[in-house]
Coordinates of C-alpha atoms and ligand atoms in Angstrom, one line a residue:
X21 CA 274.1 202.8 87.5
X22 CA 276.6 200.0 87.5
X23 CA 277.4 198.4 90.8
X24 CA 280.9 196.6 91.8
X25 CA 282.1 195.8 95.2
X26 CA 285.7 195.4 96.4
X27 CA 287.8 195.3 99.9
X28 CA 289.6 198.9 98.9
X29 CA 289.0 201.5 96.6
X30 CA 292.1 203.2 96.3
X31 CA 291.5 207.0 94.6
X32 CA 295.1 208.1 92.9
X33 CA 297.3 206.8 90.5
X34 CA 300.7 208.1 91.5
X35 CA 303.3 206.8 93.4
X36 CA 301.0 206.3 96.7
X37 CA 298.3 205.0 94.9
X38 CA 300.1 202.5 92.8
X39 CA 302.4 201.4 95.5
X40 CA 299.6 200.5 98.0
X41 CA 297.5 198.5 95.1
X42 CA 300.6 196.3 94.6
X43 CA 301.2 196.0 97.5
X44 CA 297.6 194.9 98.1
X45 CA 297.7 192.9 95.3
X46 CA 300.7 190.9 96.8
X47 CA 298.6 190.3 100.2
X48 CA 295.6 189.1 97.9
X49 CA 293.2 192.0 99.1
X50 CA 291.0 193.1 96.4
X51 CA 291.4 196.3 95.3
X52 CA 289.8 198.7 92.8
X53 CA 291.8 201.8 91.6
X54 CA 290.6 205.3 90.2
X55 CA 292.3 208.4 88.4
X56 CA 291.1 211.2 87.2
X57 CA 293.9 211.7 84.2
X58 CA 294.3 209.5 81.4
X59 CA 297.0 206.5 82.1
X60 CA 299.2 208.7 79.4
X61 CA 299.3 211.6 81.5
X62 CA 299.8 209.7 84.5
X63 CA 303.3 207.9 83.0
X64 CA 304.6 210.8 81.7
X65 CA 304.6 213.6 84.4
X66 CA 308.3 214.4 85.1
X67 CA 308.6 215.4 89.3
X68 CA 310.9 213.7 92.1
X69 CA 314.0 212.1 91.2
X70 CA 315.4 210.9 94.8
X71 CA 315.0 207.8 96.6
X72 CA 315.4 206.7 100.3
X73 CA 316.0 203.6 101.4
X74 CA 312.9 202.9 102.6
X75 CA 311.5 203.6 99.0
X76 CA 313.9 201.5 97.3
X77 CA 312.9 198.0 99.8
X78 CA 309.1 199.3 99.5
X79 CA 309.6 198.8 95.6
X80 CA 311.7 195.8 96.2
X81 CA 308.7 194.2 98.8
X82 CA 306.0 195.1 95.7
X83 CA 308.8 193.3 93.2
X84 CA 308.7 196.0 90.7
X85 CA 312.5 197.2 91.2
X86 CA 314.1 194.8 88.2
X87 CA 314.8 198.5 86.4
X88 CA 315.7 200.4 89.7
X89 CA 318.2 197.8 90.1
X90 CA 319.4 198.2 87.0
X91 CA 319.3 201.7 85.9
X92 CA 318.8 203.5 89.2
X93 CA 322.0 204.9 90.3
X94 CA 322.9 204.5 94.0
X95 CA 324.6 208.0 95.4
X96 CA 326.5 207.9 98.7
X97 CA 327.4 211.7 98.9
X98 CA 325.8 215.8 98.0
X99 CA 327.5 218.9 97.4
X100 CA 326.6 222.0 99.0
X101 CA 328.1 224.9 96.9
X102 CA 328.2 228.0 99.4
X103 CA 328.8 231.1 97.9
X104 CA 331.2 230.1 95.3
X105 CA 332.9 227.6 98.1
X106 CA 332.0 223.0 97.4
X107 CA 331.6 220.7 100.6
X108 CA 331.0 217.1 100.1
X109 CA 328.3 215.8 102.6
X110 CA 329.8 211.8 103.0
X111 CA 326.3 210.7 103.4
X112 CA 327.3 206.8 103.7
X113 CA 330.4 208.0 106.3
X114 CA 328.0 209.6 108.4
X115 CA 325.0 207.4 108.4
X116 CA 326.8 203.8 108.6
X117 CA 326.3 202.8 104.9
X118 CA 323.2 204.9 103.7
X119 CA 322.5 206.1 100.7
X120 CA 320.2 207.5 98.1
X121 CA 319.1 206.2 94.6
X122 CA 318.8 208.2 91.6
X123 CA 315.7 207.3 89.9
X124 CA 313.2 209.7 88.9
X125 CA 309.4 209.1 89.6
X126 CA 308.4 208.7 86.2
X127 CA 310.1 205.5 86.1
X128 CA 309.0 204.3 89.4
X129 CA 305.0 205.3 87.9
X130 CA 305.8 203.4 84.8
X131 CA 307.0 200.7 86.5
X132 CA 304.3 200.4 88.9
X133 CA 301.6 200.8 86.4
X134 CA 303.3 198.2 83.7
X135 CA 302.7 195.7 86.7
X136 CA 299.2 196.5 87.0
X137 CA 299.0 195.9 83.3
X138 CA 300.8 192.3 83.2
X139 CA 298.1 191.3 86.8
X140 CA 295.5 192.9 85.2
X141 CA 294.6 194.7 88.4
X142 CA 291.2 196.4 88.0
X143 CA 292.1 200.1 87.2
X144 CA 289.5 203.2 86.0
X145 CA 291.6 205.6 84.3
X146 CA 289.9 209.0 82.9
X147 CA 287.2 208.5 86.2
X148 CA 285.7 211.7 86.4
X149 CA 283.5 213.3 89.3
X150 CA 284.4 210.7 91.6
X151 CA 282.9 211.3 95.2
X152 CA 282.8 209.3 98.7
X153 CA 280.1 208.9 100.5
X154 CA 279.7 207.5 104.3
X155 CA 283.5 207.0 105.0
X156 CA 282.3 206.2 108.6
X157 CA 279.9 203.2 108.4
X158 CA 279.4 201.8 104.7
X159 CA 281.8 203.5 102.0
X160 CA 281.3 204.0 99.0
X161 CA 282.8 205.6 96.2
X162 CA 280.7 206.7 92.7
X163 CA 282.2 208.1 89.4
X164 CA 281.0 208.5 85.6
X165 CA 283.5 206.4 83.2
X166 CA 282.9 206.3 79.5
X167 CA 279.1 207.8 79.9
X168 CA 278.2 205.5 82.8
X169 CA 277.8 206.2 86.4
X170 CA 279.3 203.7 88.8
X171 CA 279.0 202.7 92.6
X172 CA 281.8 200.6 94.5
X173 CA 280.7 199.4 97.6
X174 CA 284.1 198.9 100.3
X175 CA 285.5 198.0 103.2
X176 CA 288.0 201.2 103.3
X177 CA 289.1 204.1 101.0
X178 CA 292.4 205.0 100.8
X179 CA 293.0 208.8 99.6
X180 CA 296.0 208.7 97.4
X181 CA 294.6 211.2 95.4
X182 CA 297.2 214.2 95.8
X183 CA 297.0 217.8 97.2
X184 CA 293.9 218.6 94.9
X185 CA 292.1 215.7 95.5
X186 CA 288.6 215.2 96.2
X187 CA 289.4 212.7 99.5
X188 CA 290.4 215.8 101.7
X189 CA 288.1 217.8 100.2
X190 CA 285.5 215.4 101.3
X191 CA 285.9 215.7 104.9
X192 CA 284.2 218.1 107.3
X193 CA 286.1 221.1 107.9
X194 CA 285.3 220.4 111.7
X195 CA 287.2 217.1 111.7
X196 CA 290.4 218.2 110.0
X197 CA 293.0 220.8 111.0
X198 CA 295.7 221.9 108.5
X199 CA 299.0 223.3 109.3
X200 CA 300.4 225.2 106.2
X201 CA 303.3 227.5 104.8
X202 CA 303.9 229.1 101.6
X203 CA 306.8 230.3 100.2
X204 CA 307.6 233.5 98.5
X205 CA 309.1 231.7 95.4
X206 CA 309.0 228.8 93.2
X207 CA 311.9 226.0 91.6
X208 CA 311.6 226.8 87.8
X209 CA 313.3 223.3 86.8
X210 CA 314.3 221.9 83.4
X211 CA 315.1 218.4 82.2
X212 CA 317.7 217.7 79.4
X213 CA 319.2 215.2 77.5
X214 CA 323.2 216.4 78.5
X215 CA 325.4 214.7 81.0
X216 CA 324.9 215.9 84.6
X217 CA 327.5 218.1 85.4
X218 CA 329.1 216.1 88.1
X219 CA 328.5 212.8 89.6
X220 CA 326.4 214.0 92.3
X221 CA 323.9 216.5 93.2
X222 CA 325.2 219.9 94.0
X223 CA 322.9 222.2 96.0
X224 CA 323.6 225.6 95.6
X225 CA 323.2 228.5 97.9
X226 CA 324.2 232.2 96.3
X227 CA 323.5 235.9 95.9
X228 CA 321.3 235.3 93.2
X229 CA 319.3 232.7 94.7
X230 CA 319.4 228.8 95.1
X231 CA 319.8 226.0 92.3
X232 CA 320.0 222.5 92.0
X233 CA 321.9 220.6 89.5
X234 CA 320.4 217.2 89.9
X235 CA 320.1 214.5 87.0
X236 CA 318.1 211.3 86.1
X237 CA 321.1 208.9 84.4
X238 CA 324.0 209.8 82.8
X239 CA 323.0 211.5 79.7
X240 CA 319.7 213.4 81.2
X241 CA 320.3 215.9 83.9
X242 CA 317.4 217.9 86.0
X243 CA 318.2 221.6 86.7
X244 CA 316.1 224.1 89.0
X245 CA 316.6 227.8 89.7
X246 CA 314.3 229.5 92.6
X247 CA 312.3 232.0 91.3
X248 CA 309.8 234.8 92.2
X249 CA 306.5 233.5 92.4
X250 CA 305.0 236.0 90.1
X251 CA 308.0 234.7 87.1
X252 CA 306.0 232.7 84.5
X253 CA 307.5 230.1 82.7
X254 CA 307.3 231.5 79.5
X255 CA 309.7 234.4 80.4
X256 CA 312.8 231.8 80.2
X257 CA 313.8 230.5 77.2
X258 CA 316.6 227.4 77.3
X259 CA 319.5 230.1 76.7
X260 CA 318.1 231.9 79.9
X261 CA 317.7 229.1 82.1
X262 CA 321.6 228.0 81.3
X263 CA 322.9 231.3 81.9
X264 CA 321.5 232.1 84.9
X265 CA 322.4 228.5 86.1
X266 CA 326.2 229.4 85.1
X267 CA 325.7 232.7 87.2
X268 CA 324.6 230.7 90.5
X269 CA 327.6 227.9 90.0
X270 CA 331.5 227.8 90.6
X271 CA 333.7 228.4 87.7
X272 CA 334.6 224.7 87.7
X273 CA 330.8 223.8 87.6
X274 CA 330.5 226.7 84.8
X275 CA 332.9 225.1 82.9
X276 CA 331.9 221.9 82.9
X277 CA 328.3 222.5 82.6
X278 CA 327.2 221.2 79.3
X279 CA 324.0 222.8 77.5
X280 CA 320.9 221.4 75.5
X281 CA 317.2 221.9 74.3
X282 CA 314.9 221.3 77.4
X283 CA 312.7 217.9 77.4
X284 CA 310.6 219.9 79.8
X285 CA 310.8 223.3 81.4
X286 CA 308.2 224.3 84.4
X287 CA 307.7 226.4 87.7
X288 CA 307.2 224.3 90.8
X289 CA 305.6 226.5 94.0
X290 CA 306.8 225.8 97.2
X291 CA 304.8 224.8 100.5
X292 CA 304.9 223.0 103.6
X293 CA 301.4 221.2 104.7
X294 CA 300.0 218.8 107.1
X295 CA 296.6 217.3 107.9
X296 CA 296.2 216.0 110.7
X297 CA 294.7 213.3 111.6
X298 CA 295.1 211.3 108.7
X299 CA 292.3 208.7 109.2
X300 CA 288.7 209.2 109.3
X301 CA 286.4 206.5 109.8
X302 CA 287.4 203.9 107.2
X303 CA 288.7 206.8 104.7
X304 CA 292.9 206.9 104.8
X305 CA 295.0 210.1 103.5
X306 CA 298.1 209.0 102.0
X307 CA 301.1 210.6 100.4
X308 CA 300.7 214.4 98.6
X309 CA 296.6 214.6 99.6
X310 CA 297.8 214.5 103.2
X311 CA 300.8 216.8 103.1
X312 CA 303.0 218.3 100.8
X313 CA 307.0 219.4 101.6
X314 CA 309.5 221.8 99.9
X315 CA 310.9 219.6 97.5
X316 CA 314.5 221.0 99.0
X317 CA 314.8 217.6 101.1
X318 CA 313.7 215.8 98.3
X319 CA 311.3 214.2 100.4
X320 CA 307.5 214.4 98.9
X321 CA 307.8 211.2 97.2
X322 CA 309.5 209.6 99.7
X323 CA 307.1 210.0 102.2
X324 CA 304.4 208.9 99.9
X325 CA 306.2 205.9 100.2
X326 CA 306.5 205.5 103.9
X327 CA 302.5 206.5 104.5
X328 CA 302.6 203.3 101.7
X329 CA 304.3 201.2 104.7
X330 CA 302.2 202.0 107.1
X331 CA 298.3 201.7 105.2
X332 CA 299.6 198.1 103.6
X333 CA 300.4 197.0 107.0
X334 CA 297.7 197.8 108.5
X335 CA 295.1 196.4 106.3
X336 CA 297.1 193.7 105.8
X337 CA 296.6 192.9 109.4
X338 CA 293.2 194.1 109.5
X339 CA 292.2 191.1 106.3
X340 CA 295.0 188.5 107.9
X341 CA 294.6 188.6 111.9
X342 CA 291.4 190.3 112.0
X343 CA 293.4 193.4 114.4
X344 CA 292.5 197.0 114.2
X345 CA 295.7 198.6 115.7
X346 CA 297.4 199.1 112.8
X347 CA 294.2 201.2 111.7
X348 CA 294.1 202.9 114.8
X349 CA 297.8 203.9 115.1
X350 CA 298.0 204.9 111.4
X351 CA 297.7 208.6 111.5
X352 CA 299.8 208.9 114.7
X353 CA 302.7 206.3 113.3
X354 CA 302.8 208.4 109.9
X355 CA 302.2 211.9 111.5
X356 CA 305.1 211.2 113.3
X357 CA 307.6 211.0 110.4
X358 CA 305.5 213.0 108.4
X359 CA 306.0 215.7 110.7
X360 CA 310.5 215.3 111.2
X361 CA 310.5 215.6 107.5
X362 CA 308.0 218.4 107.2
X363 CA 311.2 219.9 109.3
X364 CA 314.0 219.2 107.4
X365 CA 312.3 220.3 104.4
X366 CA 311.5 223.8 105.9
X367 CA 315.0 223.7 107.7
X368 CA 317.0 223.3 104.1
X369 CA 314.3 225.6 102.6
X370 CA 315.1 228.3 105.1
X371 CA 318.9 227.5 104.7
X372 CA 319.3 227.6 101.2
X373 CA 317.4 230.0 99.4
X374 CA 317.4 233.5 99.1
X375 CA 314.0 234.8 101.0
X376 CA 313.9 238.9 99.9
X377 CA 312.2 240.1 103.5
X378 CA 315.0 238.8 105.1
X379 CA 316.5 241.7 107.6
X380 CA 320.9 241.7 107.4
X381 CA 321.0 240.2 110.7
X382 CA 318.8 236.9 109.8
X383 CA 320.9 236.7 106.4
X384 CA 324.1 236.3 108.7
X385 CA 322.7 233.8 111.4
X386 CA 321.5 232.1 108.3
X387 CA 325.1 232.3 106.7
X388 CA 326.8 231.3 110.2
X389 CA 324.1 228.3 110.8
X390 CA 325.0 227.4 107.1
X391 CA 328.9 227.3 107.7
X392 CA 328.2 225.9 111.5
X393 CA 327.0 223.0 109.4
X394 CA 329.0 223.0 106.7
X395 CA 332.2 222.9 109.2
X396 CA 330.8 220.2 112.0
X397 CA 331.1 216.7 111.7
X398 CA 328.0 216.4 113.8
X399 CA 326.5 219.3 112.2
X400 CA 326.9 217.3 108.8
X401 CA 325.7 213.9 110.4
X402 CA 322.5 215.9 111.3
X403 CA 321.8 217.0 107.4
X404 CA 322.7 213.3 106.3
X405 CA 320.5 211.7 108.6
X406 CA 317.8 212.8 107.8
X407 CA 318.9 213.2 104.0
X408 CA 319.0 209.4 103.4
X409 CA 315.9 209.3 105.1
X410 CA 314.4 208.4 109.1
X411 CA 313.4 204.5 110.3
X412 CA 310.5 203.3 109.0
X413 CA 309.1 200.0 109.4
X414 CA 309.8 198.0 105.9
X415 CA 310.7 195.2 108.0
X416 CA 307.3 194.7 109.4
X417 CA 305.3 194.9 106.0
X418 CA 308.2 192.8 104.8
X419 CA 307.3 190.1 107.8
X420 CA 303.7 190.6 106.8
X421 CA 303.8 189.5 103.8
X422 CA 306.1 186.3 104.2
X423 CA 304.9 185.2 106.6
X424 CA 301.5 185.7 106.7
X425 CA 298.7 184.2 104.9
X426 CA 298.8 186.1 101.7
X427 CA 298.1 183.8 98.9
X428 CA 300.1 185.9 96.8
X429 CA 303.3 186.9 98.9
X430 CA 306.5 185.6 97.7
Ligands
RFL517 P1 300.4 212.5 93.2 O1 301.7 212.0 92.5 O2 300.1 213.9 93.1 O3 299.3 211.6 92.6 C1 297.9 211.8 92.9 C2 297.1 211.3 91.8 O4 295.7 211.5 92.1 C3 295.0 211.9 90.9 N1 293.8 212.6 91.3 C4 292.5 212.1 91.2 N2 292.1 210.9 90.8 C5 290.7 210.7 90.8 N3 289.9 211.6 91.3 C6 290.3 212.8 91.7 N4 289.4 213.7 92.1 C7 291.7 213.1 91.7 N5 292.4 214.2 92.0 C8 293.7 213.9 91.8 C9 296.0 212.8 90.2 O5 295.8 212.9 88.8 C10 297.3 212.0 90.5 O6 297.6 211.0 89.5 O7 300.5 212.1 94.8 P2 301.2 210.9 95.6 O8 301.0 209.6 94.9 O9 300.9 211.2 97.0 O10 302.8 211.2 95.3 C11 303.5 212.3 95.8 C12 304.6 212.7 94.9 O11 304.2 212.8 93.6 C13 305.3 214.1 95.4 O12 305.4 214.2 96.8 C14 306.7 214.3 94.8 O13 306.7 214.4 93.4 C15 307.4 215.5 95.4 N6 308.7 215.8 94.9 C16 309.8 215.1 95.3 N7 309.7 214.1 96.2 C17 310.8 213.3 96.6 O14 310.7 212.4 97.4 N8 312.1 213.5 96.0 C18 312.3 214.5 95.1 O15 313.4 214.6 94.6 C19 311.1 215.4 94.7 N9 311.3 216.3 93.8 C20 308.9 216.8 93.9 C21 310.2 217.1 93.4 C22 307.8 217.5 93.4 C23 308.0 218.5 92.5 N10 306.8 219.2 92.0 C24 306.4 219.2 90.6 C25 305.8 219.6 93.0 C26 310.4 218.0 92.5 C27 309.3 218.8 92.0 C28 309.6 219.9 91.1
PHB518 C1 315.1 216.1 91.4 O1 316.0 215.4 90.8 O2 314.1 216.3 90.8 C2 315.3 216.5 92.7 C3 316.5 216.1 93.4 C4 316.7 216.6 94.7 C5 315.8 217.4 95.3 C6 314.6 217.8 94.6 C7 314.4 217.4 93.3 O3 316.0 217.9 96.6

């Protein structure tokens, strides 16, 4: 068996993953990263395609946004199209300035992993059977790569490693409580090379069910229809999906709505999850492994990014100033947010989409809560606050690494 050592072993190569090994990297903690999927795979899986904020100065403080500043594009407003009826949501009016970036997560992943490349950060891609072992006193992770088995001996483990991860998995069902909804459809979404068909995303709520016409630049647009759980993707060929988008949208947006041959076509499940608490011992849950969201809110990647905030800082202050607080207050400081998007997620779930068990009366206090929105300044100030995304503290990392004794911190 071959035997390394390191500071972190982060498991995970998506967004979470990468973020917090740059991010280490930048604080000149030593850090060892594994994935199960080959680095192909990883760079081309098409999913989120909203930023926060917070995202964009987390990618800013790692210094990979030179193409987020240049192709992302910045989005101060959403349309909610209510049974045939447009409202703008002025996300910047209401939230002093705020806004969203368009930029979809395969471009933040490529990104991320290109910089890993140029530092020649130590990465194990293609890791199989990896496992942790005595995440309370003297972690350690082993895996088999290229026909040999390896140990890493650490300090800490972060779990980055998604919902089917082995890090959750590898906790005692005693120690961990799980809070979890499903919901009786799916997004079936498809990515094409054709304008978008307006300049900003249009959420749609109607008798056939909910879509999204949402877009990565300004020749590839993302689509998604909700769908029963039992459809398959197979059942939908491109001609389908664009008629049954045309079906759910205004007769401007029908008009306008230019066609093509799908890049990708695939059926998303929806679910709201939490584990709580997110720490154990010296073993950290970040991003999708700890909880997952409706991707209504656009929020999954987002808060991946903000779990990001609060691991770097703390280890950073663990390595720098020798303090545990930041360890100990992880999983309440993250739980916290976690737990206010987890909401809004479920809240624009429940508002949106067509949910078949619904009685008459809950369709029309959905409708009236809808159009209580829709017509209310403060009702609108609610959805964009929590659209562009709640405090989280960049700042901090951002003083961390400045001003601290990282030898790599710019
Ligand atoms: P990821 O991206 O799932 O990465 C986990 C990585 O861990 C690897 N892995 C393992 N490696 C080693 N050993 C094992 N045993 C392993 N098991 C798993 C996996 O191969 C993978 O590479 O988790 P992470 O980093 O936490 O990132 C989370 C985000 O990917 C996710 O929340 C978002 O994509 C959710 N999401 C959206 N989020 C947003 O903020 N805005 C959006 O607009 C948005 N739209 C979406 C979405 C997710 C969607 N899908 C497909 C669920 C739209 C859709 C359709
Ligand atoms: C996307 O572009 O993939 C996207 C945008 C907004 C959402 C969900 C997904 O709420």
């Amino acid at each position: 068996m071959k035997k390394l050592n390191t500071q972190v072993v982060i498991i995970g190569s998506g967004p979470a993953g990468l973020l917090l090994g740059q991010l280490l990297y930048k604080a000149g903690i030593e850090h060892v990263l594994l994935e199960q999927r080959s680095a192909e795979y990883v760079a081309a899986r098409i999913r989120a395609g909203i930023l926060e904020q917070v995202s964009v100065d987390l990618l800013h403080l790692a210094g990979i946004d030179q193409h987020l500043k240049q192709q992302g594009l910045p989005h101060s407003g959403i349309e909610i199209l209510s049974h045939g009826t447009k409202y703008r949501i002025d996300l910047s009016a209401l939230t002093q300035g705020k806004q969203v970036t368009v930029y979809g997560q395969t471009e933040v992943t490529k990104d991320l992993m290109q910089a890993r490349q140029q530092e020649q950060l130590s990465s194990f891609y293609e890791a199989q059977n990896v496992q942790i072992h005595d995440f309370d006193n003297a972690p350690k992770v082993t895996f088999d790569y290229q026909g040999e088995q390896y140990q890493i001996d650490c300090e800490f483990i972060a779990g980055c490693d998604g919902y089917h991860g082995v890090s959750r998995a590898s906790i005692p069902q005693e120690r961990i409580q799980t809070f979890e909804k499903v919901y009786p459809f799916g997004w079936l979404g498809l990515l094409a090379d054709v304008p978008p068909v307006a300049d900003e995303l249009i959420y749609v709520q109607s008798k056939r069910g909910f879509a999204l016409c949402s877009m990565r630049s300004n020749t590839r647009s993302r689509y998604y229809l909700q769908v029963p759980l039992t459809d398959k993707v197979e059942n939908w060929s491109d001609e389908q999906f664009w008629e049954e988008l045309k079906l759910r949208l205004d007769p401007e947006s029908r008009e306008k709505l230019v066609t093509g041959t799908s890049l990708e076509k695939s059926i998303a499940p929806l679910r709201s999850f939490v584990t709580e608490p997110m720490r154990f011992g010296k073993l950290f849950l970040a991003g999708d492994a700890a909880h997952i969201v409706p991707p209504t809110g656009a929020k999954g990647l987002n808060l991946a990014a903000s779990d990001i905030v609060y691991l770097a800082s703390a280890l950073i202050e663990y390595y720098q100033h020798g303090s545990e607080q930041g360890i100990e207050q992880y999983s309440q400081k993250c739980l916290q947010r976690v737990w206010k998007a987890e909401r809004f997620s479920w809240w624009m779930t429940n508002l949106l989409h067509d949910f078949e068990g619904d009685t008459a009366f809950e369709k029309k206090l959905k409708q009236a809560e809808l159009n209580y929105i829709l017509g209310s300044e403060a009702g609108q100030a609610t959805l964009a606050e929590n659209y562009v995304g709640l405090p989280c503290e960049v700042e901090h990392l951002r003083q961390l690494l400045v001003e601290g004794n990282c030898q790599k911190a710019s």
